[in-house]
Amino acid sequence: MPPEEEEQLGAVETAPLQQVRGLTRVRLKLLVLSGPDVGRSVSLEPGAYRIGSAPSCEIALSDKTVSRQHLRLEVREDGVRAVDAGSRNGSYCEQMRFSELEVRVGAVLQVGTTEFKLVPEESRERVVPPSSRESFGALVGGSRPMRELFTLLERLAAGDSDVLVQGETGTGKELCAEAIHQQSKRSQGPFVIVDLAGVAPSLIESELFGHVKGAFTGAQGDRAGAFERANGGTVFLDEVGELPLELQPRLLRALERRQVKRVGANDYRTVAMRVVAATHVDLEGAVKAGKFRRDLFHRLAVLRVTLPPLRERPEDIPLLVDTVLRRMEKPPGALSEQTRALLAQYPWPGNVRELRNVVEQVVNLGEESLPEMTPDPLELSAGAGSAGLDLPFKEAKERLIEGFERDYFRSLMERCEGNVSRASREAGIDRFYLRKLLKKHGLDGH
């Protein structure tokens, strides 16, 4: 497979169309991800499109589980609306059934066994069949983004090319690098980690390339650098975006020629190792700002994968929680259903690392420690204040959550002047589900 075919799918954030269109309208397309028509791409101009198994549909599918007229798409200048056309088995968005919905760019819709994604027409995103596995090394996830990632990692691990791993802090970049090493032909060799953000700038050169005795004050003997120590295996360069600009040409040479020279030495040494680099920063932005060499970026980014943040795969939270409990040798019942529900709805700015820390703390300190670790969703409810803190734990939490929901939806409906469709779009919630929540809190007559 050519390297360009192994590139990570171009990440398309799930965002309202008007947020990505800028001053000109973004042309869209549907990319079929699964089902008999997998790989098919359909450009969308403004207008109405019927999706179904009937040949008369504008987008006719060969999926026998799809109704003759299953779904209707209304493509406008400012967005896309999807309406179920009375299908036999329903229409779904991100695994939730809907009757009508404002579709966001990046959303995955499902009709029958066919899944398709709404992406910008110029997107380089390609269809990657999801893996059947729910883990890759220590990485865990059963969601489509993670199973697609596992497919890519399976392919990359089998080769010997260098890899760039991108992702927010806490998404598991080091675990990803270690899994690539463990499932590669270099698995019997060393796995050497260099945290470039944790090494003093004056010591990075020595840490990477080594030094000879007397090369600088304190160099009392020869020392092999990370690349030499990783000979026959893999070196993991964590936070490669922190590498000082003046050392970047040396890294480029090591990548291109597999040669390193110790600080103070005269000769280069040849090394046989694979490099997996990781970063949480926007390297392309750093290139434009003159903080990262363009040639080094392109050398690193030939093969790259992006780890999705936890907020984009909330369906993985129960599996992740159970995985943490199992590694702690605790049963699933160590956490109550109420606590699990709270964990499932929290946005997790610290991603999987934060989730793991919270689960470990709750198991060790008790569920009463949880409110201190989940500030945002609960503290937003100003109306709840400190009321109910003298109640039993579960009852107090239920009251806080209800207060948050009530205040949020009251503010939302006021801001949207009572327009449920507009409120549904702004909140990113299916209109039918929003009506149920409004009714629950007595706001349906707003």
GROMACS .gro file of C-alpha atoms in nm:
model
  446
    1MET     CA    1   0.000   0.000   0.000
    2PRO     CA    2   0.152   0.337  -0.099
    3PRO     CA    3   0.227   0.572   0.195
    4GLU     CA    4  -0.033   0.823   0.076
    5GLU     CA    5  -0.298   0.552   0.104
    6GLU     CA    6  -0.194   0.486   0.461
    7GLU     CA    7  -0.231   0.847   0.570
    8GLN     CA    8  -0.466   0.913   0.855
    9LEU     CA    9  -0.811   1.018   0.754
   10GLY     CA   10  -0.841   1.395   0.737
   11ALA     CA   11  -1.007   1.492   1.063
   12VAL     CA   12  -1.342   1.663   1.014
   13GLU     CA   13  -1.480   1.812   1.331
   14THR     CA   14  -1.848   1.776   1.401
   15ALA     CA   15  -1.952   2.141   1.369
   16PRO     CA   16  -2.244   2.339   1.233
   17LEU     CA   17  -2.207   2.414   0.863
   18GLN     CA   18  -2.206   2.788   0.921
   19GLN     CA   19  -1.900   2.748   1.145
   20VAL     CA   20  -1.690   2.592   0.871
   21ARG     CA   21  -1.817   2.773   0.567
   22GLY     CA   22  -1.643   3.107   0.628
   23LEU     CA   23  -1.742   3.370   0.371
   24THR     CA   24  -1.831   3.119   0.102
   25ARG     CA   25  -2.051   2.812   0.113
   26VAL     CA   26  -1.872   2.484   0.166
   27ARG     CA   27  -1.968   2.223  -0.091
   28LEU     CA   28  -2.060   1.896   0.076
   29LYS     CA   29  -2.064   1.528  -0.007
   30LEU     CA   30  -2.190   1.206   0.146
   31LEU     CA   31  -1.922   0.942   0.202
   32VAL     CA   32  -2.062   0.590   0.243
   33LEU     CA   33  -1.875   0.421   0.528
   34SER     CA   34  -2.038   0.077   0.542
   35GLY     CA   35  -2.292  -0.143   0.369
   36PRO     CA   36  -2.307  -0.275   0.012
   37ASP     CA   37  -2.221   0.069  -0.132
   38VAL     CA   38  -1.916   0.131   0.090
   39GLY     CA   39  -1.671   0.375  -0.066
   40ARG     CA   40  -1.932   0.557  -0.271
   41SER     CA   41  -1.924   0.936  -0.263
   42VAL     CA   42  -2.215   1.165  -0.361
   43SER     CA   43  -2.178   1.542  -0.408
   44LEU     CA   44  -2.458   1.752  -0.260
   45GLU     CA   45  -2.582   2.069  -0.425
   46PRO     CA   46  -2.866   2.270  -0.264
   47GLY     CA   47  -3.192   2.083  -0.307
   48ALA     CA   48  -3.382   1.777  -0.186
   49TYR     CA   49  -3.247   1.423  -0.201
   50ARG     CA   50  -3.438   1.102  -0.137
   51ILE     CA   51  -3.230   0.817   0.002
   52GLY     CA   52  -3.365   0.464  -0.031
   53SER     CA   53  -3.356   0.134  -0.216
   54ALA     CA   54  -3.597   0.249  -0.487
   55PRO     CA   55  -3.422   0.320  -0.822
   56SER     CA   56  -3.616   0.647  -0.845
   57CYS     CA   57  -3.437   0.792  -0.537
   58GLU     CA   58  -3.175   1.058  -0.601
   59ILE     CA   59  -2.940   0.850  -0.384
   60ALA     CA   60  -3.036   0.488  -0.451
   61LEU     CA   61  -2.875   0.228  -0.226
   62SER     CA   62  -2.839  -0.145  -0.290
   63ASP     CA   63  -2.882  -0.219   0.084
   64LYS     CA   64  -3.181  -0.455   0.115
   65THR     CA   65  -3.242  -0.344   0.475
   66VAL     CA   66  -3.316   0.011   0.358
   67SER     CA   67  -3.677   0.112   0.285
   68ARG     CA   68  -3.767   0.212  -0.070
   69GLN     CA   69  -3.785   0.574   0.043
   70HIS     CA   70  -3.602   0.577   0.374
   71LEU     CA   71  -3.464   0.926   0.435
   72ARG     CA   72  -3.491   1.271   0.282
   73LEU     CA   73  -3.209   1.526   0.290
   74GLU     CA   74  -3.280   1.896   0.246
   75VAL     CA   75  -2.954   2.068   0.154
   76ARG     CA   76  -2.961   2.446   0.208
   77GLU     CA   77  -2.701   2.720   0.188
   78ASP     CA   78  -2.678   2.728   0.569
   79GLY     CA   79  -2.716   2.362   0.662
   80VAL     CA   80  -2.860   2.019   0.599
   81ARG     CA   81  -3.184   1.880   0.738
   82ALA     CA   82  -3.256   1.506   0.749
   83VAL     CA   83  -3.614   1.375   0.774
   84ASP     CA   84  -3.705   1.008   0.816
   85ALA     CA   85  -3.955   0.918   0.543
   86GLY     CA   86  -4.151   0.665   0.748
   87SER     CA   87  -3.886   0.394   0.717
   88ARG     CA   88  -3.941   0.042   0.850
   89ASN     CA   89  -3.640   0.028   1.079
   90GLY     CA   90  -3.566   0.394   1.146
   91SER     CA   91  -3.291   0.647   1.077
   92TYR     CA   92  -3.006   0.707   1.320
   93CYS     CA   93  -2.745   0.973   1.389
   94GLU     CA   94  -2.453   0.880   1.612
   95GLN     CA   95  -2.655   0.573   1.724
   96MET     CA   96  -2.962   0.779   1.826
   97ARG     CA   97  -3.287   0.738   1.635
   98PHE     CA   98  -3.446   1.054   1.495
   99SER     CA   99  -3.747   1.160   1.295
  100GLU     CA  100  -3.595   1.488   1.177
  101LEU     CA  101  -3.262   1.647   1.250
  102GLU     CA  102  -3.030   1.932   1.157
  103VAL     CA  103  -2.719   1.740   1.046
  104ARG     CA  104  -2.380   1.871   1.141
  105VAL     CA  105  -2.072   1.841   0.922
  106GLY     CA  106  -1.886   1.530   1.033
  107ALA     CA  107  -2.197   1.352   1.162
  108VAL     CA  108  -2.249   0.984   1.079
  109LEU     CA  109  -2.600   0.879   0.973
  110GLN     CA  110  -2.726   0.522   0.947
  111VAL     CA  111  -3.008   0.371   0.744
  112GLY     CA  112  -3.037  -0.007   0.750
  113THR     CA  113  -2.682  -0.145   0.753
  114THR     CA  114  -2.549   0.155   0.559
  115GLU     CA  115  -2.359   0.433   0.736
  116PHE     CA  116  -2.261   0.756   0.564
  117LYS     CA  117  -2.086   1.071   0.672
  118LEU     CA  118  -2.142   1.434   0.577
  119VAL     CA  119  -1.804   1.589   0.488
  120PRO     CA  120  -1.673   1.887   0.288
  121GLU     CA  121  -1.638   1.793  -0.079
  122GLU     CA  122  -1.267   1.879  -0.082
  123SER     CA  123  -1.204   1.653   0.217
  124ARG     CA  124  -0.929   1.393   0.163
  125GLU     CA  125  -1.107   1.161   0.400
  126ARG     CA  126  -1.109   0.802   0.282
  127VAL     CA  127  -1.317   0.508   0.388
  128VAL     CA  128  -1.139   0.288   0.638
  129PRO     CA  129  -1.321  -0.033   0.731
  130PRO     CA  130  -1.362  -0.050   1.109
  131SER     CA  131  -1.166  -0.321   1.283
  132SER     CA  132  -1.357  -0.599   1.460
  133ARG     CA  133  -1.138  -0.553   1.767
  134GLU     CA  134  -1.216  -0.326   2.064
  135SER     CA  135  -0.857  -0.275   2.169
  136PHE     CA  136  -0.512  -0.223   2.023
  137GLY     CA  137  -0.248  -0.276   2.287
  138ALA     CA  138  -0.365  -0.072   2.585
  139LEU     CA  139  -0.590   0.149   2.371
  140VAL     CA  140  -0.958   0.062   2.426
  141GLY     CA  141  -1.272   0.156   2.235
  142GLY     CA  142  -1.567   0.004   2.054
  143SER     CA  143  -1.684   0.323   1.883
  144ARG     CA  144  -1.649   0.364   1.508
  145PRO     CA  145  -1.371   0.630   1.536
  146MET     CA  146  -1.163   0.397   1.752
  147ARG     CA  147  -1.225   0.087   1.541
  148GLU     CA  148  -1.124   0.282   1.228
  149LEU     CA  149  -0.813   0.393   1.417
  150PHE     CA  150  -0.734   0.032   1.506
  151THR     CA  151  -0.753  -0.061   1.136
  152LEU     CA  152  -0.498   0.209   1.054
  153LEU     CA  153  -0.272   0.108   1.342
  154GLU     CA  154  -0.281  -0.257   1.232
  155ARG     CA  155  -0.156  -0.149   0.889
  156LEU     CA  156   0.108   0.092   1.021
  157ALA     CA  157   0.243  -0.149   1.282
  158ALA     CA  158   0.310  -0.411   1.016
  159GLY     CA  159   0.541  -0.175   0.829
  160ASP     CA  160   0.861  -0.006   0.939
  161SER     CA  161   0.800   0.360   0.850
  162ASP     CA  162   0.810   0.641   1.103
  163VAL     CA  163   0.475   0.756   1.238
  164LEU     CA  164   0.336   1.083   1.376
  165VAL     CA  165   0.068   1.047   1.644
  166GLN     CA  166  -0.151   1.351   1.703
  167GLY     CA  167  -0.407   1.408   1.974
  168GLU     CA  168  -0.505   1.613   2.274
  169THR     CA  169  -0.337   1.565   2.610
  170GLY     CA  170  -0.467   1.250   2.777
  171THR     CA  171  -0.589   1.069   2.464
  172GLY     CA  172  -0.324   0.796   2.492
  173LYS     CA  173  -0.046   0.891   2.251
  174GLU     CA  174   0.221   0.703   2.445
  175LEU     CA  175  -0.002   0.395   2.466
  176CYS     CA  176  -0.054   0.421   2.091
  177ALA     CA  177   0.322   0.439   2.025
  178GLU     CA  178   0.391   0.144   2.254
  179ALA     CA  179   0.118  -0.062   2.085
  180ILE     CA  180   0.267   0.012   1.742
  181HIS     CA  181   0.602  -0.112   1.874
  182GLN     CA  182   0.456  -0.422   2.039
  183GLN     CA  183   0.276  -0.529   1.723
  184SER     CA  184   0.564  -0.455   1.486
  185LYS     CA  185   0.853  -0.672   1.372
  186ARG     CA  186   1.069  -0.473   1.616
  187SER     CA  187   0.869  -0.587   1.919
  188GLN     CA  188   1.165  -0.783   2.059
  189GLY     CA  189   1.384  -0.472   2.050
  190PRO     CA  190   1.390  -0.185   2.302
  191PHE     CA  191   1.117   0.078   2.334
  192VAL     CA  192   1.289   0.403   2.436
  193ILE     CA  193   1.083   0.703   2.550
  194VAL     CA  194   1.205   1.063   2.526
  195ASP     CA  195   0.971   1.324   2.674
  196LEU     CA  196   1.097   1.635   2.498
  197ALA     CA  197   0.874   1.858   2.712
  198GLY     CA  198   1.030   1.718   3.028
  199VAL     CA  199   1.398   1.750   2.931
  200ALA     CA  200   1.587   2.075   2.989
  201PRO     CA  201   1.660   2.240   2.650
  202SER     CA  202   2.034   2.231   2.720
  203LEU     CA  203   2.022   1.853   2.767
  204ILE     CA  204   1.796   1.753   2.475
  205GLU     CA  205   2.084   1.716   2.228
  206SER     CA  206   2.269   1.481   2.461
  207GLU     CA  207   1.953   1.289   2.544
  208LEU     CA  208   1.877   1.225   2.177
  209PHE     CA  209   2.225   1.180   2.029
  210GLY     CA  210   2.446   1.100   2.327
  211HIS     CA  211   2.786   1.253   2.415
  212VAL     CA  212   3.150   1.166   2.459
  213LYS     CA  213   3.358   1.216   2.770
  214GLY     CA  214   3.451   1.581   2.820
  215ALA     CA  215   3.205   1.715   2.562
  216PHE     CA  216   3.070   1.956   2.824
  217THR     CA  217   3.090   2.019   3.194
  218GLY     CA  218   2.961   1.712   3.375
  219ALA     CA  219   3.021   1.473   3.083
  220GLN     CA  220   3.239   1.234   3.284
  221GLY     CA  221   3.205   0.946   3.040
  222ASP     CA  222   3.068   0.838   2.705
  223ARG     CA  223   2.691   0.803   2.690
  224ALA     CA  224   2.467   0.663   2.416
  225GLY     CA  225   2.167   0.874   2.317
  226ALA     CA  226   1.809   0.757   2.274
  227PHE     CA  227   1.854   0.668   1.907
  228GLU     CA  228   2.148   0.441   1.981
  229ARG     CA  229   1.974   0.284   2.281
  230ALA     CA  230   1.672   0.212   2.059
  231ASN     CA  231   1.883   0.030   1.798
  232GLY     CA  232   1.678  -0.267   1.676
  233GLY     CA  233   1.363  -0.126   1.830
  234THR     CA  234   1.157   0.193   1.851
  235VAL     CA  235   1.220   0.539   1.992
  236PHE     CA  236   0.917   0.739   2.103
  237LEU     CA  237   0.961   1.117   2.080
  238ASP     CA  238   0.684   1.258   2.297
  239GLU     CA  239   0.586   1.622   2.237
  240VAL     CA  240   0.813   1.656   1.933
  241GLY     CA  241   0.672   2.007   1.883
  242GLU     CA  242   0.886   2.114   2.182
  243LEU     CA  243   1.212   2.034   2.002
  244PRO     CA  244   1.423   2.353   1.977
  245LEU     CA  245   1.448   2.492   1.625
  246GLU     CA  246   1.828   2.467   1.621
  247LEU     CA  247   1.816   2.089   1.685
  248GLN     CA  248   1.556   2.012   1.423
  249PRO     CA  249   1.807   1.970   1.134
  250ARG     CA  250   1.986   1.702   1.339
  251LEU     CA  251   1.659   1.515   1.392
  252LEU     CA  252   1.584   1.541   1.021
  253ARG     CA  253   1.921   1.384   0.939
  254ALA     CA  254   1.859   1.104   1.187
  255LEU     CA  255   1.523   1.033   1.024
  256GLU     CA  256   1.647   1.047   0.665
  257ARG     CA  257   1.988   0.879   0.696
  258ARG     CA  258   1.957   0.682   1.019
  259GLN     CA  259   2.284   0.836   1.132
  260VAL     CA  260   2.359   1.011   1.461
  261LYS     CA  261   2.668   1.182   1.601
  262ARG     CA  262   2.728   1.211   1.973
  263VAL     CA  263   2.791   1.557   2.116
  264GLY     CA  264   3.166   1.615   2.100
  265ALA     CA  265   3.230   1.325   1.859
  266ASN     CA  266   3.365   1.344   1.506
  267ASP     CA  267   3.202   1.044   1.345
  268TYR     CA  268   2.844   0.944   1.270
  269ARG     CA  269   2.705   0.611   1.385
  270THR     CA  270   2.445   0.418   1.187
  271VAL     CA  271   2.137   0.308   1.380
  272ALA     CA  272   1.848   0.081   1.283
  273MET     CA  273   1.539   0.201   1.467
  274ARG     CA  274   1.185   0.317   1.405
  275VAL     CA  275   1.067   0.659   1.522
  276VAL     CA  276   0.718   0.727   1.652
  277ALA     CA  277   0.669   1.095   1.732
  278ALA     CA  278   0.374   1.251   1.911
  279THR     CA  279   0.238   1.598   1.967
  280HIS     CA  280  -0.069   1.771   2.105
  281VAL     CA  281   0.009   2.098   1.927
  282ASP     CA  282  -0.080   2.205   1.574
  283LEU     CA  283   0.249   2.143   1.394
  284GLU     CA  284   0.119   2.293   1.070
  285GLY     CA  285   0.045   2.612   1.262
  286ALA     CA  286   0.392   2.598   1.417
  287VAL     CA  287   0.541   2.570   1.067
  288LYS     CA  288   0.352   2.881   0.956
  289ALA     CA  289   0.471   3.063   1.270
  290GLY     CA  290   0.832   2.971   1.194
  291LYS     CA  291   0.866   2.755   1.508
  292PHE     CA  292   0.895   2.422   1.329
  293ARG     CA  293   1.080   2.332   1.012
  294ARG     CA  294   0.859   2.258   0.715
  295ASP     CA  295   1.085   1.982   0.582
  296LEU     CA  296   1.090   1.808   0.921
  297PHE     CA  297   0.712   1.830   0.950
  298HIS     CA  298   0.660   1.671   0.609
  299ARG     CA  299   0.912   1.399   0.694
  300LEU     CA  300   0.734   1.321   1.021
  301ALA     CA  301   0.381   1.345   0.878
  302VAL     CA  302   0.411   1.099   0.589
  303LEU     CA  303   0.222   0.851   0.805
  304ARG     CA  304   0.008   0.996   1.081
  305VAL     CA  305  -0.283   0.902   1.300
  306THR     CA  306  -0.504   1.122   1.513
  307LEU     CA  307  -0.648   0.998   1.841
  308PRO     CA  308  -1.006   1.124   1.888
  309PRO     CA  309  -1.086   1.311   2.211
  310LEU     CA  310  -1.314   1.130   2.455
  311ARG     CA  311  -1.595   1.383   2.409
  312GLU     CA  312  -1.626   1.266   2.047
  313ARG     CA  313  -1.672   0.902   2.148
  314PRO     CA  314  -1.883   0.904   2.468
  315GLU     CA  315  -2.018   0.558   2.385
  316ASP     CA  316  -1.673   0.424   2.484
  317ILE     CA  317  -1.697   0.554   2.843
  318PRO     CA  318  -1.866   0.241   2.991
  319LEU     CA  319  -1.603   0.016   2.831
  320LEU     CA  320  -1.322   0.242   2.952
  321VAL     CA  321  -1.463   0.251   3.304
  322ASP     CA  322  -1.486  -0.129   3.314
  323THR     CA  323  -1.130  -0.154   3.179
  324VAL     CA  324  -0.998   0.071   3.458
  325LEU     CA  325  -1.189  -0.129   3.720
  326ARG     CA  326  -1.057  -0.458   3.579
  327ARG     CA  327  -0.699  -0.331   3.593
  328MET     CA  328  -0.765  -0.229   3.954
  329GLU     CA  329  -0.899  -0.583   4.011
  330LYS     CA  330  -1.239  -0.439   4.106
  331PRO     CA  331  -1.581  -0.568   3.991
  332PRO     CA  332  -1.808  -0.356   3.765
  333GLY     CA  333  -2.034  -0.302   4.066
  334ALA     CA  334  -1.761  -0.098   4.237
  335LEU     CA  335  -1.932   0.207   4.082
  336SER     CA  336  -2.305   0.275   4.115
  337GLU     CA  337  -2.528   0.329   3.813
  338GLN     CA  338  -2.577   0.690   3.924
  339THR     CA  339  -2.202   0.754   3.919
  340ARG     CA  340  -2.169   0.580   3.583
  341ALA     CA  341  -2.442   0.806   3.443
  342LEU     CA  342  -2.255   1.113   3.564
  343LEU     CA  343  -1.928   0.989   3.413
  344ALA     CA  344  -2.103   0.928   3.081
  345GLN     CA  345  -2.230   1.286   3.049
  346TYR     CA  346  -1.916   1.473   3.157
  347PRO     CA  347  -1.718   1.636   2.867
  348TRP     CA  348  -1.376   1.510   2.993
  349PRO     CA  349  -1.141   1.793   2.896
  350GLY     CA  350  -0.856   1.575   3.026
  351ASN     CA  351  -0.972   1.282   2.811
  352VAL     CA  352  -0.905   0.917   2.905
  353ARG     CA  353  -0.631   1.008   3.152
  354GLU     CA  354  -0.874   1.224   3.349
  355LEU     CA  355  -1.142   0.953   3.338
  356ARG     CA  356  -0.896   0.695   3.471
  357ASN     CA  357  -0.788   0.927   3.753
  358VAL     CA  358  -1.148   1.000   3.851
  359VAL     CA  359  -1.246   0.633   3.855
  360GLU     CA  360  -0.943   0.542   4.065
  361GLN     CA  361  -1.013   0.823   4.309
  362VAL     CA  362  -1.381   0.735   4.346
  363VAL     CA  363  -1.300   0.367   4.404
  364ASN     CA  364  -1.033   0.452   4.664
  365LEU     CA  365  -1.202   0.744   4.840
  366GLY     CA  366  -1.570   0.669   4.790
  367GLU     CA  367  -1.838   0.820   4.568
  368GLU     CA  368  -1.872   1.123   4.794
  369SER     CA  369  -1.543   1.246   4.643
  370LEU     CA  370  -1.696   1.271   4.295
  371PRO     CA  371  -1.856   1.621   4.316
  372GLU     CA  372  -1.513   1.779   4.367
  373MET     CA  373  -1.391   1.625   4.042
  374THR     CA  374  -1.685   1.709   3.812
  375PRO     CA  375  -1.714   2.088   3.835
  376ASP     CA  376  -1.835   2.202   3.497
  377PRO     CA  377  -2.159   2.012   3.430
  378LEU     CA  378  -2.283   2.053   3.787
  379GLU     CA  379  -2.153   2.392   3.887
  380LEU     CA  380  -2.313   2.556   3.583
  381SER     CA  381  -2.644   2.529   3.767
  382ALA     CA  382  -2.634   2.854   3.957
  383GLY     CA  383  -2.993   2.801   4.063
  384ALA     CA  384  -2.895   2.485   4.247
  385GLY     CA  385  -2.636   2.667   4.456
  386SER     CA  386  -2.557   2.474   4.772
  387ALA     CA  387  -2.913   2.355   4.820
  388GLY     CA  388  -2.951   1.988   4.893
  389LEU     CA  389  -2.598   1.932   5.019
  390ASP     CA  390  -2.745   1.799   5.343
  391LEU     CA  391  -2.933   1.529   5.151
  392PRO     CA  392  -2.808   1.174   5.081
  393PHE     CA  393  -2.539   1.169   4.811
  394LYS     CA  394  -2.746   1.025   4.526
  395GLU     CA  395  -3.049   1.245   4.593
  396ALA     CA  396  -2.833   1.557   4.614
  397LYS     CA  397  -2.665   1.478   4.280
  398GLU     CA  398  -2.998   1.412   4.109
  399ARG     CA  399  -3.124   1.749   4.232
  400LEU     CA  400  -2.810   1.927   4.104
  401ILE     CA  401  -2.840   1.764   3.762
  402GLU     CA  402  -3.209   1.851   3.733
  403GLY     CA  403  -3.130   2.210   3.828
  404PHE     CA  404  -2.858   2.231   3.566
  405GLU     CA  405  -3.085   2.090   3.293
  406ARG     CA  406  -3.375   2.320   3.387
  407ASP     CA  407  -3.160   2.636   3.389
  408TYR     CA  408  -2.979   2.537   3.069
  409PHE     CA  409  -3.296   2.473   2.868
  410ARG     CA  410  -3.474   2.779   3.007
  411SER     CA  411  -3.182   2.997   2.896
  412LEU     CA  412  -3.163   2.814   2.562
  413MET     CA  413  -3.532   2.869   2.482
  414GLU     CA  414  -3.514   3.235   2.581
  415ARG     CA  415  -3.212   3.284   2.358
  416CYS     CA  416  -3.389   3.108   2.070
  417GLU     CA  417  -3.716   3.298   2.132
  418GLY     CA  418  -3.906   2.973   2.182
  419ASN     CA  419  -3.806   2.830   1.843
  420VAL     CA  420  -3.754   2.457   1.908
  421SER     CA  421  -3.584   2.390   1.572
  422ARG     CA  422  -3.331   2.667   1.631
  423ALA     CA  423  -3.277   2.550   1.990
  424SER     CA  424  -3.222   2.196   1.866
  425ARG     CA  425  -2.953   2.317   1.626
  426GLU     CA  426  -2.775   2.531   1.886
  427ALA     CA  427  -2.779   2.260   2.154
  428GLY     CA  428  -2.686   1.981   1.914
  429ILE     CA  429  -2.982   1.776   2.035
  430ASP     CA  430  -3.242   1.594   1.828
  431ARG     CA  431  -3.564   1.800   1.820
  432PHE     CA  432  -3.779   1.509   1.942
  433TYR     CA  433  -3.548   1.450   2.240
  434LEU     CA  434  -3.536   1.823   2.314
  435ARG     CA  435  -3.917   1.835   2.331
  436LYS     CA  436  -3.911   1.548   2.584
  437LEU     CA  437  -3.661   1.735   2.801
  438LEU     CA  438  -3.860   2.058   2.778
  439LYS     CA  439  -4.173   1.871   2.882
  440LYS     CA  440  -3.988   1.705   3.170
  441HIS     CA  441  -3.894   2.047   3.313
  442GLY     CA  442  -4.230   2.216   3.237
  443LEU     CA  443  -4.081   2.436   2.967
  444ASP     CA  444  -4.282   2.298   2.672
  445GLY     CA  445  -4.522   2.592   2.688
  446HIS     CA  446  -4.236   2.842   2.662
   0.00000   0.00000   0.00000
